[in-house]
Each structure stands twice: as structure tokens, then as C-alpha cells.
Amino acid sequence: MTATATVHQSEECLLRPGNTNCGGCGMSVGLTMLGRALAEAGDTCTLVIPACCGIVTAGAFPTTSYAVPTIATTFASSAAVASGVASIRDLNDEPGQVICWAGDGGTYDIGLATLSAAAERNENIIYICYDNEIYGNTGGQRSSATPVGARTSTTPSGKTENKKDIMSIMAAHRIPYAATLSVAHPEDFAHKISTALATHGMRFLLLHSPCPTGWKSEPGDSVDLVRLAVASGLFPLYEVHDGARYRINVESDGADPAEYFHRQRRFAPEEIDLRMTRRACADRVQRLRALAERHPIDG
Amino acid sequence: MPLDVITGNQAAGCALSLAGEANRTARGAACGIYPITPQTEIVEYVARFPFTKGRVVPVESEHSAMAVSMGASMSGARAFTASSSNGIAYMAENIMVAGYYRLPIVMVAVNRTLGPPWNIWADQGDTLMLRDFPWLQFYCETNQEILDTTLLAFRLAEDKRILLPALTCMDAFIVSHTQTETAQPEQSEVDRFLPDLDLPHRMHYNEARTLGGLAWPHEELSMRLEIDDAMKRVPSVYQECRKSFTEIFGRDPGDMLQTYEVDNADLILIASGTIATTAREVVRRRRASGEKVGLVKIKMFRPFPEAALREACQSASRVAVLDRNYAAGTGGIFWQDTRAAFHSYRDDVLIQNYLTGLCGGDVTPDVVDDILTNLASRAEASDPVWIGVETGRRTLQ
Ligand SMILES: Cc1ncc(C[n+]2csc(CCOP(=O)(O)OP(=O)(O)O)c2C)c(N)n1
Ligand code: SF4
Ligand SMILES: [Mg+2]
């Protein structure tokens, strides 16, 4: 049931080499960056991972790709199991973070009630959703994080609904810290992890996580794609304190999102309404700028 | 010991809370809680309890209640919860996981009918649907028995030879909401009875272990076998725990299987929960008029005490299994396991199933009396007999 290896966490990276993640997987980069940020801060963590690609990453008993204590939970339960683990950590004055590492399915869909409740209770945990906008583990079905127009095995002619705005949902819980992350912006990533580590209570981080297998993109394009998503306003990088104060960390330069779509075969060109997409990007950026101006973090 | 007049739910809440508090000298206690009729009073009790080193987490669902308790248990804390009926059905996925993770969580269940239609009265179908999960299951008859058995369940579940979660069950309202005189133990006694929990496979914040990743068939097979070995050790470890309980609290929490007047009994009733109380009284009356009848109460359903049951029924030519539960398309669940227990050991016992008290129906002494009369008149067993149904076809009339 368990694979054991006692290590001093800072001596090796959080994600060990030799794991089975697909080439170009954003999760691999994200875990590596997370491990570095923890080491930098001299902090440690226990990972709590629901059913998703991220638990397949661990590999088969008795080996494990995770160089930190890791608990597999049922699909909907990571935030609740983490609440139990963090409670006992705190009752025993133990160090280290309890970090949920969950996919978009486990976050936006089946685990949303569990996550919402943990946020409402302001549990002392970090919840990171690596959002690959698809159910990767089960072979690529839609989730409520799948963007409109994307083809998945359950939306064979393109998804007709918009992606759910999970950041607004989490901000509405007035949790101490919520932020978006991109593997294309490592310094911003590190800044946000260190802010999260220094914050007490519920912290929610949303990582745009490229998935060449699900996105039908080239593994080598992964970082470029998510960089384009930030630049075009498809996935703005920002942070929210107490659900009330906003900061945009990387400004969109108004790049055309067209290339983002053209480089992924999950999007059929004829099904993407670029005019609508450009307007949605502009609206999203404008809305965030207004929030950041009216309710700045250091205002 | 002073007696207090409390409900079955309060008795259960008391046992859970004192057990949790007893682990304050170790890693503490935590639980997720969620209300459902007729169990609510238990979680309210736990929520009010002033734990020295514990946390009660009021979650948004039973699924998460068990998840919080699992997280706490994996971290080496004493963990528990309580539920009933739909709550158990909703929690089922994590109930299963707690078992396969070998977490010694104790859950009190108030047995309530599953629906639709909507029905809050007693029926054991909710916990018996978990019968194939790696959990110990106990069915209790009185407020004192639910209190004592819940305490005993912690000791048994946490024993390193067992390490399996345990369910202690009581009938909705008949036990959960009925006030009776009950001895509530002192914290110091519970402290002596329950040693600090030392879970061998708990998570450590500085140990890179992965709990619950992928396993190949042969690896998992050996884990199943370990569960089977642990289940087989339960009867003997139970007796040790029972002996220790009796020494510390000064009363016997009761055997896994309890007999009444079975010596040279020709007809034996097999029952569980509060039906056993009624059946005992009927047997007493019949014995007084010289009839060779007896009662076996099955308290421990998982693991099923097969050998003890066969021994208790040695002298019987006919047994009646009274089930307050029904497995669709088959019959009563205690009946199924009773038949399996006799299979290939004895073929000279007539085993008849009576479905009684289902969906919260009353099982009065008259009902049990009629069952005994029917059993005595039988030359062979038939399909399960439904009692309290007006159609007549498969009833006693
Ligand atoms: C209760 C339950 N339903 C369904 C599944 C099957 N399942 C496992 S992972 C998964 C999808 C996971 O998607 P996501 O959370 O986005 O993570 P990803 O696989 O993309 O990394 C599903 C449907 C399950 N494990 N448990
Ligand atoms: S399917 Fe996608 S998320 Fe899963 S391992 Fe492959 S690239 Fe990563
Ligand atoms: Mg996904």
C-alpha cells in the first residue's frame, strides 16, 4: 500500500526523474517549479492528490515518483482529506504545507462542493489546480474547464459551453489568497508560491497546464502556448487577496489569440469564432484592470 | 457507577467523544461530521465536546465527513464519524477507501430505511449494503450496548493485529431516540482502556511515502489476503478486548454472538438489534411453559461468527432467521450468511427466513410468537416469509 523512502526533501526535486508523464506535460514543469519554490523557502509539503493524471505520475507500488509524502484520495475528496491532515499537523505543531494537487475535473466538477466547503472553513491548506482543460486520466473527455470550441471525446464536434470562471468562484469565497500561474512565467510562479507559503488559511492557485495529449499539440510547443494564452488575455496572470484586492502580474500585450488556436488540433479552425474570442479576451483584461485599479493590493 | 437517563444517540456521542479525548496524549483526534435524521444528535454531541486536542470539522457532505476523518486517521489521529441511511449511501465511496487503507476509524450508524419513498424508521439495509467492505460490523440492542461496543470497537480496530475500521449500529428511534438508564464511563477509565493510537502506516511529514498509488494485481492480492488474515483474527482479539473492558468498566460489553436458552433447544430464533430483545422475552415465556426454544443474537456481523453460530445451534432441528433487511431478489442478509455457515457442515437443519420489521415496521411479541408457531409446524423450509404484508401470499396468515 505504501512505498517508503526517507529523504531530506530539499536534497532532491519534488518530482523525481523517470516518471510516466507525457512529454511536454505542464504538470511536470509545474511540480518541478513548486519543488524549487518550496526548497527556496526552506519549506516542505505533503501532497494530497485525487484521481487524475497527477496520481498516475506517482507510478506503481513499491516505487514512487514523488519525493514528498503523498496521499491518493477519491476524485472528489482532496480538499476534505487535506483538511483532516492539516488539522492534525496543526494540533501537533508540525511544520510543512498540506498541498492539494488536483486536476480541473477534481476541482471545477466533481470536487467543487468539497473545495467550496474547505474554502468557506478557511482551511489552512494550499490547493493547486493544474488545469489542462480536459479529463486527461480517462483519455480526454470534456470538463467544465474545457474552453468553448475544443473537441474532446465527449464533445466530438467542439464544446458549445464556455469555460467556467473558477477564479471568480474562489475569490467570492473571500479566501486569503487566490492566484493564477503559468509555466511560461517562472518568476511570477515563484513569487506566487512564496506568497502562498507566507499566507495562513485557504490558498487557491490555478495553473494553466499544457497537455499535448489532450490538446493535440506538439510537446515542444507547450510553454509557447501558455505564454500566448497570457499575452492574449485568454489566461491572465493575476492575484487576489481576501477575495477583494487585485493585482495583474503580467499585462496582456494584446497578442492575437489566433495562433494559440491554430497550434492545437483540438480546435477546428471552422469552429472557432475568433472575433468573439478576441472580444472575450479584451473584456476579461478590462474587467481585471478595473478591479485592480479600484481595489489594488497595495492601495 | 451512577446511571444517567440518556438516548442511544447520546450514548454513542459520549463513546465517540471520550475515545477521541483519550488520544490527547498522542496525536489527538479529528472527525468530519454531517447531520441526518435520526443520527443528528450524535454529531451535535461531538460538536459540543470540549476536546483538549481535537478538531470537529463540520463539512458539507457525508462523503467529505469520511474524507476528513481519513485524513486525520492517516496522520495518526483517532478518527470517527456517524451517519445513517442516505448519508451512508452518499459516503460509500470513502467508506470503502477507509477500509482498504486499513484506517481504524469507528463509525456509529443509526440503521434507517433506504428509499424512496421517504422513510426515517428502522431497517438495516443501509449498513448491510456495506457488508462486503473491509469493515467490522456490530449490531447493538440497547443504549448501554451501543456505548460499550463503540468504545470496544476503537480498541479492536486499532489493535495492530486487526487495523480495520468498525461500524457500530443501532435501530433508528427504537434505540437512537429512546432514553434509558445508561452508565457513562469516566474519562480516566476510557484513558486506561484505549492506549495511545500508534498507527504503523501513518504519514509522517518528513517521510516520502506515497499512500494509495497504483499497485499490480499480485501486490494488491497480497493486501487482500492480509485483510482476510486480520478478519480471521477478530474473534480471538475481540475476547481479549472484552475481557479488558470488563476489568476496567466493571461490566461485560457482551459476546460477538449471544445465546439465550439454547441448551437442548429444538427451535432457535436468530435475530439482531432490538428484535433480539423482543425475541428473548418470547423465548422466556415459551420456556416457562416447557418448550425447547432458544435465541441466538448475532451482535458481530462482520466478520460473521460462523463457528460460534453452528455451535450455538447444535441441538436445533429448525432455526428461524429474523431479518430487518432485505437483499433484492433474494431474502434477508443474516439468513444468507446463516445458510452459508451451515452449508457443508450440517444438512439436517431447517433454516427458515422471516422478513420482519422491514422499513420500520413494529416487531411485537405476537409477531415473534407467530414465527415460532410457524417454525414448529414446518416440515421443510420455503422462500422467505414476509411479515406484515397484506397480500397474504407469502405471509403467515
Ligand atoms: C468517483 C469517480 N468517478 C470517476 C472517476 C474516473 N476518473 C478518474 S480521473 C478522471 C478525470 C480526471 O480529470 P482531471 O481532474 O481534469 O485530471 P487529469 O486527468 O486531467 O489530470 C476521472 C473521470 C473516478 N476516479 N472516481
Ligand atoms: S495526458 Fe496531459 S496532463 Fe496527463 S500526463 Fe499526459 S500531458 Fe500530462
Ligand atoms: Mg484535467
XYZ file of C-alpha atoms and ligand atoms in Angstrom, chain A residues 103-105 130 132-136, ligand 3:
10
model
C -6.856 18.366 -11.974
C -9.603 20.557 -13.366
C -12.065 17.651 -13.193
C -3.346 22.148 -12.651
C -5.275 21.057 -18.551
C -8.873 21.781 -19.537
C -9.727 18.120 -20.021
C -10.085 14.793 -18.212
C -6.609 13.545 -19.099
Mg -7.650 17.791 -16.393
